[in-house]
JSON list of N, CA and C in Angstrom, two decimals:
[
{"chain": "A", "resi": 1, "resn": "UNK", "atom": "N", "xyz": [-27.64, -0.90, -2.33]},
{"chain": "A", "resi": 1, "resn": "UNK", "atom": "CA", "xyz": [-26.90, 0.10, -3.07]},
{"chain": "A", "resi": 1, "resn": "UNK", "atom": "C", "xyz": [-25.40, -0.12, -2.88]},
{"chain": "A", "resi": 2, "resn": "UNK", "atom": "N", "xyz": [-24.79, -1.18, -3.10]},
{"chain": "A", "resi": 2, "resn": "UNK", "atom": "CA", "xyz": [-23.46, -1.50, -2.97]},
{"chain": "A", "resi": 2, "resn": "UNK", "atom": "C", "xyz": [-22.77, -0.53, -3.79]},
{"chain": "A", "resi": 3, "resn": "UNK", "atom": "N", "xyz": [-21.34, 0.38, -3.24]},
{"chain": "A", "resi": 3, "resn": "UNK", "atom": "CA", "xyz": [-20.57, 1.29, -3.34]},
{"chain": "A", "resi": 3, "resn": "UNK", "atom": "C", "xyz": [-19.26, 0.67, -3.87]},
{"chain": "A", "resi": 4, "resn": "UNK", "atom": "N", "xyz": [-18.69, 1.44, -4.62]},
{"chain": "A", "resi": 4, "resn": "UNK", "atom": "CA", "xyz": [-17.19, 0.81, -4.71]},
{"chain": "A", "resi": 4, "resn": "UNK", "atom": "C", "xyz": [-16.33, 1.06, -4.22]},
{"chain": "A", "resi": 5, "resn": "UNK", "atom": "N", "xyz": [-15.59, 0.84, -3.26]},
{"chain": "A", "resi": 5, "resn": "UNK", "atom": "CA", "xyz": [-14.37, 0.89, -2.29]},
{"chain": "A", "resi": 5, "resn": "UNK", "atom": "C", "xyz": [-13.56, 2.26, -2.97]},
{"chain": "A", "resi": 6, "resn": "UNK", "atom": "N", "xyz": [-13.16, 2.04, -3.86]},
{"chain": "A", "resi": 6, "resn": "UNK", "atom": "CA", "xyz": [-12.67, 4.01, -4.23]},
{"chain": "A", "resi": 6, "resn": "UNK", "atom": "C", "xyz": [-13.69, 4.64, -3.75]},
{"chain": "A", "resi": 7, "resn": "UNK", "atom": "N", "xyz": [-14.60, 4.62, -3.77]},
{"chain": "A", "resi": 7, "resn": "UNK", "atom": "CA", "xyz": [-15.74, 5.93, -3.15]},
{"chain": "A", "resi": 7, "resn": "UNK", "atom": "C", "xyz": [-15.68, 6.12, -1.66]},
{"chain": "A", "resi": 8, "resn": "UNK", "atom": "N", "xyz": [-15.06, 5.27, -1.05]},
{"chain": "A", "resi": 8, "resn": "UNK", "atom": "CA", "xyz": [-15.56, 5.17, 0.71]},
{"chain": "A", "resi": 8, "resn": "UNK", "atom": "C", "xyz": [-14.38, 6.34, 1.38]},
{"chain": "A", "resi": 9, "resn": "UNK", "atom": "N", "xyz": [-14.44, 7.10, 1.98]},
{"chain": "A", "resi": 9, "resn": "UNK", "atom": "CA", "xyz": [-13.93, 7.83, 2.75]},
{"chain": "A", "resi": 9, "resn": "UNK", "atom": "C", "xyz": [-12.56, 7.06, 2.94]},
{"chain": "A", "resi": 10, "resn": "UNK", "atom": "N", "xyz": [-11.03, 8.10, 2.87]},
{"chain": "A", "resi": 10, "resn": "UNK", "atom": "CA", "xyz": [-10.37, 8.03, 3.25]},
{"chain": "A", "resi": 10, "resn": "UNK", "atom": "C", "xyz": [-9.80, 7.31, 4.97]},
{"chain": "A", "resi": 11, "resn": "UNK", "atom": "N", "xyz": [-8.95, 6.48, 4.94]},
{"chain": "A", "resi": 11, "resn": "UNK", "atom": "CA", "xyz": [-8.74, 6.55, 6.77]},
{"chain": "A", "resi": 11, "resn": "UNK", "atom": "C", "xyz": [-8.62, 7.52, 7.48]},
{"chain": "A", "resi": 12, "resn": "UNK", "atom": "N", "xyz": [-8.25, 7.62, 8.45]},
{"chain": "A", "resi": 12, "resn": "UNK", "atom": "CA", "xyz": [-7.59, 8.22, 9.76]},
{"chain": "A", "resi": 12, "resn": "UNK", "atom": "C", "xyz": [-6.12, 7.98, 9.53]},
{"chain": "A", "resi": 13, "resn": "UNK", "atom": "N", "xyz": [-5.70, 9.34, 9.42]},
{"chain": "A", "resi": 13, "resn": "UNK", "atom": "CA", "xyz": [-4.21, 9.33, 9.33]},
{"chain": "A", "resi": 13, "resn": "UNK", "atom": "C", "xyz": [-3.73, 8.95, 10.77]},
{"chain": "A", "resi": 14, "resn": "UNK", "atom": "N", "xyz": [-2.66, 7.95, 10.45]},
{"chain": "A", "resi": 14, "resn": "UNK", "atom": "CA", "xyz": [-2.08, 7.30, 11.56]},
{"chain": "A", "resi": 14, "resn": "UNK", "atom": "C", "xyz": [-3.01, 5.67, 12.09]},
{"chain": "A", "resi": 15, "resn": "UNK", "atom": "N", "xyz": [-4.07, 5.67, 11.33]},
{"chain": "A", "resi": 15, "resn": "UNK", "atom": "CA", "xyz": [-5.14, 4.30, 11.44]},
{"chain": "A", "resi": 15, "resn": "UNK", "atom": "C", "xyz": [-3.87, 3.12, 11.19]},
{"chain": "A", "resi": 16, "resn": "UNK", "atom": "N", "xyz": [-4.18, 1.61, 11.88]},
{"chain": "A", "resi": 16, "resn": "UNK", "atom": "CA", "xyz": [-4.05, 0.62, 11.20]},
{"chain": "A", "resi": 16, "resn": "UNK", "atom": "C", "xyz": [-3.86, 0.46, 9.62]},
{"chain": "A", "resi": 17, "resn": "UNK", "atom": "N", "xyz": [-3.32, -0.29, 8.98]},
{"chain": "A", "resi": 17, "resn": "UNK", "atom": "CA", "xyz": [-3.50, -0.50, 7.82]},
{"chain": "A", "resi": 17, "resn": "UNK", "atom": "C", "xyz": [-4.31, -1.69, 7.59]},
{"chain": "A", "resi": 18, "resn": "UNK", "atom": "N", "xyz": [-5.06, -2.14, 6.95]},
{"chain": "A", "resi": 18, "resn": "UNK", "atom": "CA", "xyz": [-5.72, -3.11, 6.80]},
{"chain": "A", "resi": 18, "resn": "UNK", "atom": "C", "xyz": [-4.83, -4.43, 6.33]},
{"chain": "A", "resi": 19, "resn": "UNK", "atom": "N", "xyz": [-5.20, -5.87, 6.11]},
{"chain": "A", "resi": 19, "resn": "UNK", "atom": "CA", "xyz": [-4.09, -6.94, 5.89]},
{"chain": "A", "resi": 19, "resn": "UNK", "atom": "C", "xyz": [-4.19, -6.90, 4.23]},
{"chain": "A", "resi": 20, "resn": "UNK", "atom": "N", "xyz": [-5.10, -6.18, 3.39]},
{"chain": "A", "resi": 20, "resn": "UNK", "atom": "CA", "xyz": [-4.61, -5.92, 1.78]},
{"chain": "A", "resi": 20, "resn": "UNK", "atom": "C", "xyz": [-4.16, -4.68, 2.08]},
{"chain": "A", "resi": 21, "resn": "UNK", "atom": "N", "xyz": [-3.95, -4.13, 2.61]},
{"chain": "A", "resi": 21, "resn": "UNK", "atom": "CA", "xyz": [-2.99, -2.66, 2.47]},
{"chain": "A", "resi": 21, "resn": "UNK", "atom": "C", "xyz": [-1.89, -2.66, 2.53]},
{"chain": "A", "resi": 22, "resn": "UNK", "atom": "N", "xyz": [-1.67, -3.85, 3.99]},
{"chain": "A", "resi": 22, "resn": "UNK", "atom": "CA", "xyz": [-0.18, -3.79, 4.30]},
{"chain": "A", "resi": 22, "resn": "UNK", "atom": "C", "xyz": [0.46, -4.67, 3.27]},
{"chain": "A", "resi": 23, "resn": "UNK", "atom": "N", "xyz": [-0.46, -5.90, 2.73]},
{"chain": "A", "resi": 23, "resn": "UNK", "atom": "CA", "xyz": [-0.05, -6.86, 1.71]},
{"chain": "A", "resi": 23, "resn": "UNK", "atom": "C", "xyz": [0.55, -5.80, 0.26]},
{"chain": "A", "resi": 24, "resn": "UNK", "atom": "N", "xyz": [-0.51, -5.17, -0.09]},
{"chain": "A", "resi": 24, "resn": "UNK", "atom": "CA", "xyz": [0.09, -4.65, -0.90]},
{"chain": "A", "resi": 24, "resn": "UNK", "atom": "C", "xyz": [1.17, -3.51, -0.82]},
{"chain": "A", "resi": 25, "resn": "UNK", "atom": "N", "xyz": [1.09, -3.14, 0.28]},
{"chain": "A", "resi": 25, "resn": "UNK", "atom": "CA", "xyz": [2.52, -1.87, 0.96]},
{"chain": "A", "resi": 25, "resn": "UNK", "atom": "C", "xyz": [3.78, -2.66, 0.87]},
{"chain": "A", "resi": 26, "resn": "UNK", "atom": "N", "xyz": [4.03, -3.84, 1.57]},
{"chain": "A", "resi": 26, "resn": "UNK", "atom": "CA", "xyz": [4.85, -4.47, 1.17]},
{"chain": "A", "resi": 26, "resn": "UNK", "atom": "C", "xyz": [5.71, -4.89, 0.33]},
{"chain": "A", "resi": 27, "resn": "UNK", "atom": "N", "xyz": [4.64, -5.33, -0.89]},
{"chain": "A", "resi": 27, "resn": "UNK", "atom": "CA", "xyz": [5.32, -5.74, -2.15]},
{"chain": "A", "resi": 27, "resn": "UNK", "atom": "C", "xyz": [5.66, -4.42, -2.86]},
{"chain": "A", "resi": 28, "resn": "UNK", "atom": "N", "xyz": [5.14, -3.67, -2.85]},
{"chain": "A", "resi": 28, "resn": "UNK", "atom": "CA", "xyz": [5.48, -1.74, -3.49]},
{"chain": "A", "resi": 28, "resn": "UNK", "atom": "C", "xyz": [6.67, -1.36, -2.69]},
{"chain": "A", "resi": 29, "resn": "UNK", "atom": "N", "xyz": [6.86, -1.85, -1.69]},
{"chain": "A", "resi": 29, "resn": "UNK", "atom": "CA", "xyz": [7.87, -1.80, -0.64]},
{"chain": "A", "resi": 29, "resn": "UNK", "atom": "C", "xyz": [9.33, -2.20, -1.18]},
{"chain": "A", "resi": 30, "resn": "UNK", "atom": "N", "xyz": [8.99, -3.07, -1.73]},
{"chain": "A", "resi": 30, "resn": "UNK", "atom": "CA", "xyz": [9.99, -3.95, -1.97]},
{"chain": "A", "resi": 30, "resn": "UNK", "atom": "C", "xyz": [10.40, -4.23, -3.38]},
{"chain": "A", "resi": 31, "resn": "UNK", "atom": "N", "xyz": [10.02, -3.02, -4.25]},
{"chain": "A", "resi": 31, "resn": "UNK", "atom": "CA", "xyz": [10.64, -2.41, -5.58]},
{"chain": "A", "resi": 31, "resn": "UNK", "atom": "C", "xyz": [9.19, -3.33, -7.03]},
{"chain": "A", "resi": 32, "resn": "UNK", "atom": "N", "xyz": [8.32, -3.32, -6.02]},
{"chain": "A", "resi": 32, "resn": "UNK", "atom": "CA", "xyz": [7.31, -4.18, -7.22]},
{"chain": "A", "resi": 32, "resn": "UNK", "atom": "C", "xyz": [6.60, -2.70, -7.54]},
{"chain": "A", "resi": 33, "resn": "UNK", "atom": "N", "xyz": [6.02, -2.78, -8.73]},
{"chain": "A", "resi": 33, "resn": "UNK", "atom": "CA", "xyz": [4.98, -1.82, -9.49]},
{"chain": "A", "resi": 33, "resn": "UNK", "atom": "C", "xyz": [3.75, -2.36, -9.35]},
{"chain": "A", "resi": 34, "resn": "UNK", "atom": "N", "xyz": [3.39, -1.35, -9.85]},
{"chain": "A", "resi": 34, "resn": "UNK", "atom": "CA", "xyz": [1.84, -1.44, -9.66]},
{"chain": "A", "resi": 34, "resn": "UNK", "atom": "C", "xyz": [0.88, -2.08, -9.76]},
{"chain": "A", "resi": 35, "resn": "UNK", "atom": "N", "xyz": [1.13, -2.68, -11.67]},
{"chain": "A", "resi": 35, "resn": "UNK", "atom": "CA", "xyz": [0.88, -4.05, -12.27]},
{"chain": "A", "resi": 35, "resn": "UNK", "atom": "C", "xyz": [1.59, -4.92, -11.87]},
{"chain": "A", "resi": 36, "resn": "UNK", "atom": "N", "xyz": [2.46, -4.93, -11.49]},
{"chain": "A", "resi": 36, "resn": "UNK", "atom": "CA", "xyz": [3.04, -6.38, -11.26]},
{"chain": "A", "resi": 36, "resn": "UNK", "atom": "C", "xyz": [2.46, -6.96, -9.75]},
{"chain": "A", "resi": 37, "resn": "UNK", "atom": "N", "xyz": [2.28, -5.68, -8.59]},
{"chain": "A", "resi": 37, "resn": "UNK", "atom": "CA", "xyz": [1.19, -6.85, -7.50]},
{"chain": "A", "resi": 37, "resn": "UNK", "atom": "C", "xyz": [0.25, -6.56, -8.06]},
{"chain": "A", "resi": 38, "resn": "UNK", "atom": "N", "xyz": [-0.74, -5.97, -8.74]},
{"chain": "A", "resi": 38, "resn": "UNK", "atom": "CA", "xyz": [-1.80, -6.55, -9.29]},
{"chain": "A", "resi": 38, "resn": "UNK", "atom": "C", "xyz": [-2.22, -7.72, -10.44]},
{"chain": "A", "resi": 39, "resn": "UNK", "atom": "N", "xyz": [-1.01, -8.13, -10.74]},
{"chain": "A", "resi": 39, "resn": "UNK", "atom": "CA", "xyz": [-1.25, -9.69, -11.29]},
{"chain": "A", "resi": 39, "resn": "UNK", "atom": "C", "xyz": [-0.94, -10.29, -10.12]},
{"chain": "A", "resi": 40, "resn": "UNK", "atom": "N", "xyz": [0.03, -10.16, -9.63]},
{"chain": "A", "resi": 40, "resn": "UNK", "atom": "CA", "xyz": [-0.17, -11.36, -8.38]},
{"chain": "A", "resi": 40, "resn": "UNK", "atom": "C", "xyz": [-1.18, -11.05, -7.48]},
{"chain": "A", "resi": 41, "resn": "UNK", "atom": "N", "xyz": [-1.85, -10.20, -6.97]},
{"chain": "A", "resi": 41, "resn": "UNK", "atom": "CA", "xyz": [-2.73, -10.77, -5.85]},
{"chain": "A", "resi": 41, "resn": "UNK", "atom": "C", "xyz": [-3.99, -10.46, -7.17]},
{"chain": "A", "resi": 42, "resn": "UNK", "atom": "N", "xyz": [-4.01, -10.91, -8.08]},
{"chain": "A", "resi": 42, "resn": "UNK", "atom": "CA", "xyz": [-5.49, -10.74, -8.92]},
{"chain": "A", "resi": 42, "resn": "UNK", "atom": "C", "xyz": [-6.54, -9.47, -8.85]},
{"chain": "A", "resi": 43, "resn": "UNK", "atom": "N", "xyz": [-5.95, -8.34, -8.39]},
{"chain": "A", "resi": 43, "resn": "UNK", "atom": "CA", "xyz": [-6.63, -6.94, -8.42]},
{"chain": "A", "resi": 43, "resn": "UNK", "atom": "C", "xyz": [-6.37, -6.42, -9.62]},
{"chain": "A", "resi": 44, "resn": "UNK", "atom": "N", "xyz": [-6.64, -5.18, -10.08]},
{"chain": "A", "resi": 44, "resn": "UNK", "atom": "CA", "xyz": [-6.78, -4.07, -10.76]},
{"chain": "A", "resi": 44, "resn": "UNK", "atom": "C", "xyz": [-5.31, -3.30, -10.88]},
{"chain": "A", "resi": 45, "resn": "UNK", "atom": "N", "xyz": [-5.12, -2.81, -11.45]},
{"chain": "A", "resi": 45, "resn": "UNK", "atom": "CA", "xyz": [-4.12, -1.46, -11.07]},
{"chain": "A", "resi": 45, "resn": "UNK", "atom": "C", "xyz": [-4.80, -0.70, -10.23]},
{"chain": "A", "resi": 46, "resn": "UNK", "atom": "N", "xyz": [-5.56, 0.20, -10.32]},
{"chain": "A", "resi": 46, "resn": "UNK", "atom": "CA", "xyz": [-6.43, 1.02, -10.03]},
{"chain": "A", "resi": 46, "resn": "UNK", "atom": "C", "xyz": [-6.59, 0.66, -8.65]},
{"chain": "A", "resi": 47, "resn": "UNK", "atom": "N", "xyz": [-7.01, -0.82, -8.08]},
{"chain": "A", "resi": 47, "resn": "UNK", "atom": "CA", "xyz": [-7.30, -0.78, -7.32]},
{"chain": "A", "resi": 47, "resn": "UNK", "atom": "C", "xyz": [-5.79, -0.85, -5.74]},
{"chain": "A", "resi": 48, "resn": "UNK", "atom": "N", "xyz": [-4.94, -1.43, -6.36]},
{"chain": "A", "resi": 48, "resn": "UNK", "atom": "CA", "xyz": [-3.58, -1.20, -6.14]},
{"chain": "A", "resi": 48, "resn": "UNK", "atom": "C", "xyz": [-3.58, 0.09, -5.35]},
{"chain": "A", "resi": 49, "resn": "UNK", "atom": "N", "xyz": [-3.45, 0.99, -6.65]},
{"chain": "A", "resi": 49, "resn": "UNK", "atom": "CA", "xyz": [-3.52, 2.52, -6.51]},
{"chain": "A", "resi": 49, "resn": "UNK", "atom": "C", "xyz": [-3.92, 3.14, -5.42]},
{"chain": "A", "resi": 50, "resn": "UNK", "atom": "N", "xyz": [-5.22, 2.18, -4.84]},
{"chain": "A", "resi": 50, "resn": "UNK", "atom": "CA", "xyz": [-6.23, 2.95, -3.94]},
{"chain": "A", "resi": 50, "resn": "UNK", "atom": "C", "xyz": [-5.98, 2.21, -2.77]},
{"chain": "A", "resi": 51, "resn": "UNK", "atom": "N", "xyz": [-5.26, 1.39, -2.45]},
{"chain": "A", "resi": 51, "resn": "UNK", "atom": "CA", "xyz": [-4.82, 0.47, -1.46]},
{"chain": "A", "resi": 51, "resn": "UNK", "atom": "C", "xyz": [-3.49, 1.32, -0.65]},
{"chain": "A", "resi": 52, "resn": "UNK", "atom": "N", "xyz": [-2.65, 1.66, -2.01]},
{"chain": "A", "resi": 52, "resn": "UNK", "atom": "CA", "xyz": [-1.38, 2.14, -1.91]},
{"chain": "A", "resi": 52, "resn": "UNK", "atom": "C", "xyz": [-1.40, 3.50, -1.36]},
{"chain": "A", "resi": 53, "resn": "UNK", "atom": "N", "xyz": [-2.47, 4.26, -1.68]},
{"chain": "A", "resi": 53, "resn": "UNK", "atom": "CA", "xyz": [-2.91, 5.92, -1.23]},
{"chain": "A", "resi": 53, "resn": "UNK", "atom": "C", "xyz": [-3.63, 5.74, -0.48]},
{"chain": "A", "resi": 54, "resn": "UNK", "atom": "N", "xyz": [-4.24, 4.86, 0.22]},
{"chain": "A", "resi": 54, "resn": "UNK", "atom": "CA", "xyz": [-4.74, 4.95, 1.99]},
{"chain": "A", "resi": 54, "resn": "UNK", "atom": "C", "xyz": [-3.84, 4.50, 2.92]},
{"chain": "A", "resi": 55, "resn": "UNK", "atom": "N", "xyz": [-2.85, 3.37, 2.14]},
{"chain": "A", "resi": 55, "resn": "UNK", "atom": "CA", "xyz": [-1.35, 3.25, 3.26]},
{"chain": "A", "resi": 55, "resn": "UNK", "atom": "C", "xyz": [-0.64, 4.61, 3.34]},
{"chain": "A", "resi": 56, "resn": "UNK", "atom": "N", "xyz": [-0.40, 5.28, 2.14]},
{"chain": "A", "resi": 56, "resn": "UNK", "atom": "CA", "xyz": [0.21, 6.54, 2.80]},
{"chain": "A", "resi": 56, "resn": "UNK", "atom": "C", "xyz": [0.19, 7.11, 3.42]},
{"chain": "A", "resi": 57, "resn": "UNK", "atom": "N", "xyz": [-2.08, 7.71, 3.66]},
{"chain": "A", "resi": 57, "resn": "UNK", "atom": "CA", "xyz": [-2.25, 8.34, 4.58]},
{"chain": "A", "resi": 57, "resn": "UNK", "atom": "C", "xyz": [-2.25, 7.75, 5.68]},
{"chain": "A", "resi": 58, "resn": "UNK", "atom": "N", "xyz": [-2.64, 6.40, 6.10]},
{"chain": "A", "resi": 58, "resn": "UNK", "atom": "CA", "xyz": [-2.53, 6.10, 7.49]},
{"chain": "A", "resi": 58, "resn": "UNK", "atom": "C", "xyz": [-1.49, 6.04, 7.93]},
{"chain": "A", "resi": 59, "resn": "UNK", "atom": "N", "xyz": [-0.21, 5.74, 7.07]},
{"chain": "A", "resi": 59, "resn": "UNK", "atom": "CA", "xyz": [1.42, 5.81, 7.82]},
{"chain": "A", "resi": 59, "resn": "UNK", "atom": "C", "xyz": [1.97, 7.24, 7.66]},
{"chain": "A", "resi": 60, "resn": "UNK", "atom": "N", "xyz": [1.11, 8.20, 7.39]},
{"chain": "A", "resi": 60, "resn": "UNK", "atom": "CA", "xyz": [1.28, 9.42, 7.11]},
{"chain": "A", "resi": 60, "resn": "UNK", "atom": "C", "xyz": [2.84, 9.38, 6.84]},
{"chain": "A", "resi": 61, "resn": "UNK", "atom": "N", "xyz": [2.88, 9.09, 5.40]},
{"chain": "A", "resi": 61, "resn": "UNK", "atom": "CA", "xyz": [3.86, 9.26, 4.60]},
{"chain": "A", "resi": 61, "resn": "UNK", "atom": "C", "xyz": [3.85, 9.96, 3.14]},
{"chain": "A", "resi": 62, "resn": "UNK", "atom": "N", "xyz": [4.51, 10.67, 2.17]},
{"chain": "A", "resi": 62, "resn": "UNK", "atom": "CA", "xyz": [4.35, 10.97, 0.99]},
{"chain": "A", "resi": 62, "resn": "UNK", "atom": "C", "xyz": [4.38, 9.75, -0.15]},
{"chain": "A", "resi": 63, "resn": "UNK", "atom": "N", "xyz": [5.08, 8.82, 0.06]},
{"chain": "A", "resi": 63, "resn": "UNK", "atom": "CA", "xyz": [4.81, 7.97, -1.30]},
{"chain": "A", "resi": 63, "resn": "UNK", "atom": "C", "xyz": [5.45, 6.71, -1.31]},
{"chain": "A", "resi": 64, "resn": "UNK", "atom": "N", "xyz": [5.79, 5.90, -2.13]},
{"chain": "A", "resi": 64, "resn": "UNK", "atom": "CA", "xyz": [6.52, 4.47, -2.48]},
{"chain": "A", "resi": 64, "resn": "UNK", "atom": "C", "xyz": [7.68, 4.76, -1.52]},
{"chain": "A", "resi": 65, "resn": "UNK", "atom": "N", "xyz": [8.36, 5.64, -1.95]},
{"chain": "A", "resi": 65, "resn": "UNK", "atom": "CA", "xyz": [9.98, 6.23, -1.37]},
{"chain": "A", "resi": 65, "resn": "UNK", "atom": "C", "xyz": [10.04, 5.94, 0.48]},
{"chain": "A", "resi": 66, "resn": "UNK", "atom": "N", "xyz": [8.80, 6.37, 0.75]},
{"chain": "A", "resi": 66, "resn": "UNK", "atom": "CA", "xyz": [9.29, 6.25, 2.31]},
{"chain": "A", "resi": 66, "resn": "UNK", "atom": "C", "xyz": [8.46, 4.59, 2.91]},
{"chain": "A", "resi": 67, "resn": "UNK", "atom": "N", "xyz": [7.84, 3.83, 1.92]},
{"chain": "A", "resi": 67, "resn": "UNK", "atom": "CA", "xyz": [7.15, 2.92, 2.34]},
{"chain": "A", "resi": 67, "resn": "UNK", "atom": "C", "xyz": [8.21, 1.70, 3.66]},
{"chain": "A", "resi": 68, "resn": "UNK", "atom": "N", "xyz": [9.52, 1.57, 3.03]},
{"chain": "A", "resi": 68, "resn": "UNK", "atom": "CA", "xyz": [10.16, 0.65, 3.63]},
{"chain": "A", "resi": 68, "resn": "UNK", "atom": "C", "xyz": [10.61, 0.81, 5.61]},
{"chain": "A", "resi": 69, "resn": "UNK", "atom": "N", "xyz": [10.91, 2.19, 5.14]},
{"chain": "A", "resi": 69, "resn": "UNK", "atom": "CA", "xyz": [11.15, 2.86, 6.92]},
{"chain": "A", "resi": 69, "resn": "UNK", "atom": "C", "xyz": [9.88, 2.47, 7.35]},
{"chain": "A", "resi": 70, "resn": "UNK", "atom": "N", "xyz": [8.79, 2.81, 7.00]},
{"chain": "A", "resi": 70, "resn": "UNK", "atom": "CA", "xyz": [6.93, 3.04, 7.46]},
{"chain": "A", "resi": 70, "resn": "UNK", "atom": "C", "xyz": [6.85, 1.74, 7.87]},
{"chain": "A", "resi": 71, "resn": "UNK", "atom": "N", "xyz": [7.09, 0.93, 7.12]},
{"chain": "A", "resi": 71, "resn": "UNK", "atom": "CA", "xyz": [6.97, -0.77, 7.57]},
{"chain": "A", "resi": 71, "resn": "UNK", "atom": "C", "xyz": [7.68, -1.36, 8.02]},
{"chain": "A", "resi": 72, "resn": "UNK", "atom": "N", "xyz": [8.22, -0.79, 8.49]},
{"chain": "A", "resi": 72, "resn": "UNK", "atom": "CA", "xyz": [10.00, -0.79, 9.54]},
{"chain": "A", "resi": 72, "resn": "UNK", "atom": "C", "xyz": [10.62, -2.17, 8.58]},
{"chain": "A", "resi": 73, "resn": "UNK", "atom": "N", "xyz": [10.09, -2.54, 7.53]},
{"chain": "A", "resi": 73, "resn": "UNK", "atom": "CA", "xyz": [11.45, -3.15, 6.42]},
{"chain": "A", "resi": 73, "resn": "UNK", "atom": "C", "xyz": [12.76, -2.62, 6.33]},
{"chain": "A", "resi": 74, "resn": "UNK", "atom": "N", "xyz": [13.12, -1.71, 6.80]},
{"chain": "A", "resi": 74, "resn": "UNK", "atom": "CA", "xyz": [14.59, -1.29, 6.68]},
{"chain": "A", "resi": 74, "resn": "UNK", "atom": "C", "xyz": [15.79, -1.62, 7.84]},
{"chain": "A", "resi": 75, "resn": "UNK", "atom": "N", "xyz": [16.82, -2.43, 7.37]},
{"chain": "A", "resi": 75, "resn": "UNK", "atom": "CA", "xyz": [17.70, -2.85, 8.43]},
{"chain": "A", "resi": 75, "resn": "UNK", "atom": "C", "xyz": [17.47, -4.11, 8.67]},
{"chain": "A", "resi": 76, "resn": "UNK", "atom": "N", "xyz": [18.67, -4.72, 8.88]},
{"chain": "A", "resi": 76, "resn": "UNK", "atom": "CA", "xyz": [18.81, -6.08, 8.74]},
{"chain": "A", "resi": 76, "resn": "UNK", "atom": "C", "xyz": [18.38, -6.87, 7.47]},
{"chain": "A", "resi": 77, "resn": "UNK", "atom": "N", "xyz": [18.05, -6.92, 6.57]},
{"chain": "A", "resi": 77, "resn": "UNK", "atom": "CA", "xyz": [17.66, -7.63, 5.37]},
{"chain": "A", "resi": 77, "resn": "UNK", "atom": "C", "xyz": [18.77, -7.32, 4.43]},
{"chain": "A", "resi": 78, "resn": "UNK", "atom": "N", "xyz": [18.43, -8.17, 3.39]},
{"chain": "A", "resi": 78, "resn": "UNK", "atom": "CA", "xyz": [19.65, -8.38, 2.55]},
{"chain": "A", "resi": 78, "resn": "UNK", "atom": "C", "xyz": [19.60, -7.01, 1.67]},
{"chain": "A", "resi": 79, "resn": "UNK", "atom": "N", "xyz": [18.90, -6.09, 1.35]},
{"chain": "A", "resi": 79, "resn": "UNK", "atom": "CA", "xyz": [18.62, -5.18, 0.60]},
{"chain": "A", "resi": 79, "resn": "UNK", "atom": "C", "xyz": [19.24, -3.79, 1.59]},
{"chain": "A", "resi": 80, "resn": "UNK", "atom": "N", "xyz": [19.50, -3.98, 2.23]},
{"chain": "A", "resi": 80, "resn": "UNK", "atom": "CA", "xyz": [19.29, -2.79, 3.25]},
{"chain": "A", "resi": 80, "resn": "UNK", "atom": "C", "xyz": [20.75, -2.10, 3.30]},
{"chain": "A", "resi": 81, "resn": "UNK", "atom": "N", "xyz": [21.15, -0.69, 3.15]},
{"chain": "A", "resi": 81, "resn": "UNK", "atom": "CA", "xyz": [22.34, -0.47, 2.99]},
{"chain": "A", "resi": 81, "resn": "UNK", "atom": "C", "xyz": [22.74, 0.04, 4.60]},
{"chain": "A", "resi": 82, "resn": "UNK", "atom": "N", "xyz": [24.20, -0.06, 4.39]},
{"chain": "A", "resi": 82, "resn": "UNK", "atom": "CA", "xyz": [25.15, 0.11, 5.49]},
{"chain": "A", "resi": 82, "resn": "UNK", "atom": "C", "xyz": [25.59, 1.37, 5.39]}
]
């Protein structure tokens, strides 16, 4: 009875992120949309979506906006303001 990954229970807020979570946290991180990492890593939107809303809860954060602090991307990089 194989399930589809949207159906499976939410994480544990504050859990690990998995290495497609953080993959895709990253690139959302870093001013990409939704479709656009889902042509590059060959997923879905949708499934994006559902990658992107279990990183929130496990970095217990509200949304895209706070992804870069969450993944401690902020500071020192060329994007990063002074």
């Amino acid at each position: 009875n194989p399930r589809s990954p949207g159906l499976e229970p939410v994480g544990v807020m504050g859990e690990d992120l998995t290495e497609r979570e953080r993959e895709v946290a990253e690139l959302a991180a870093r001013g990409r949309t939704s479709p656009e990492i889902a042509a590059a890593l060959y997923l879905s939107v949708r499934t994006v979506d559902t990658h992107l809303h279990r990183a929130y809860r496990k970095l217990m954060i509200d949304g895209r906006h706070q992804l870069r602090a969450a993944l401690g991307l902020d500071g020192g990089g060329p994007t990063a303001r002074t």
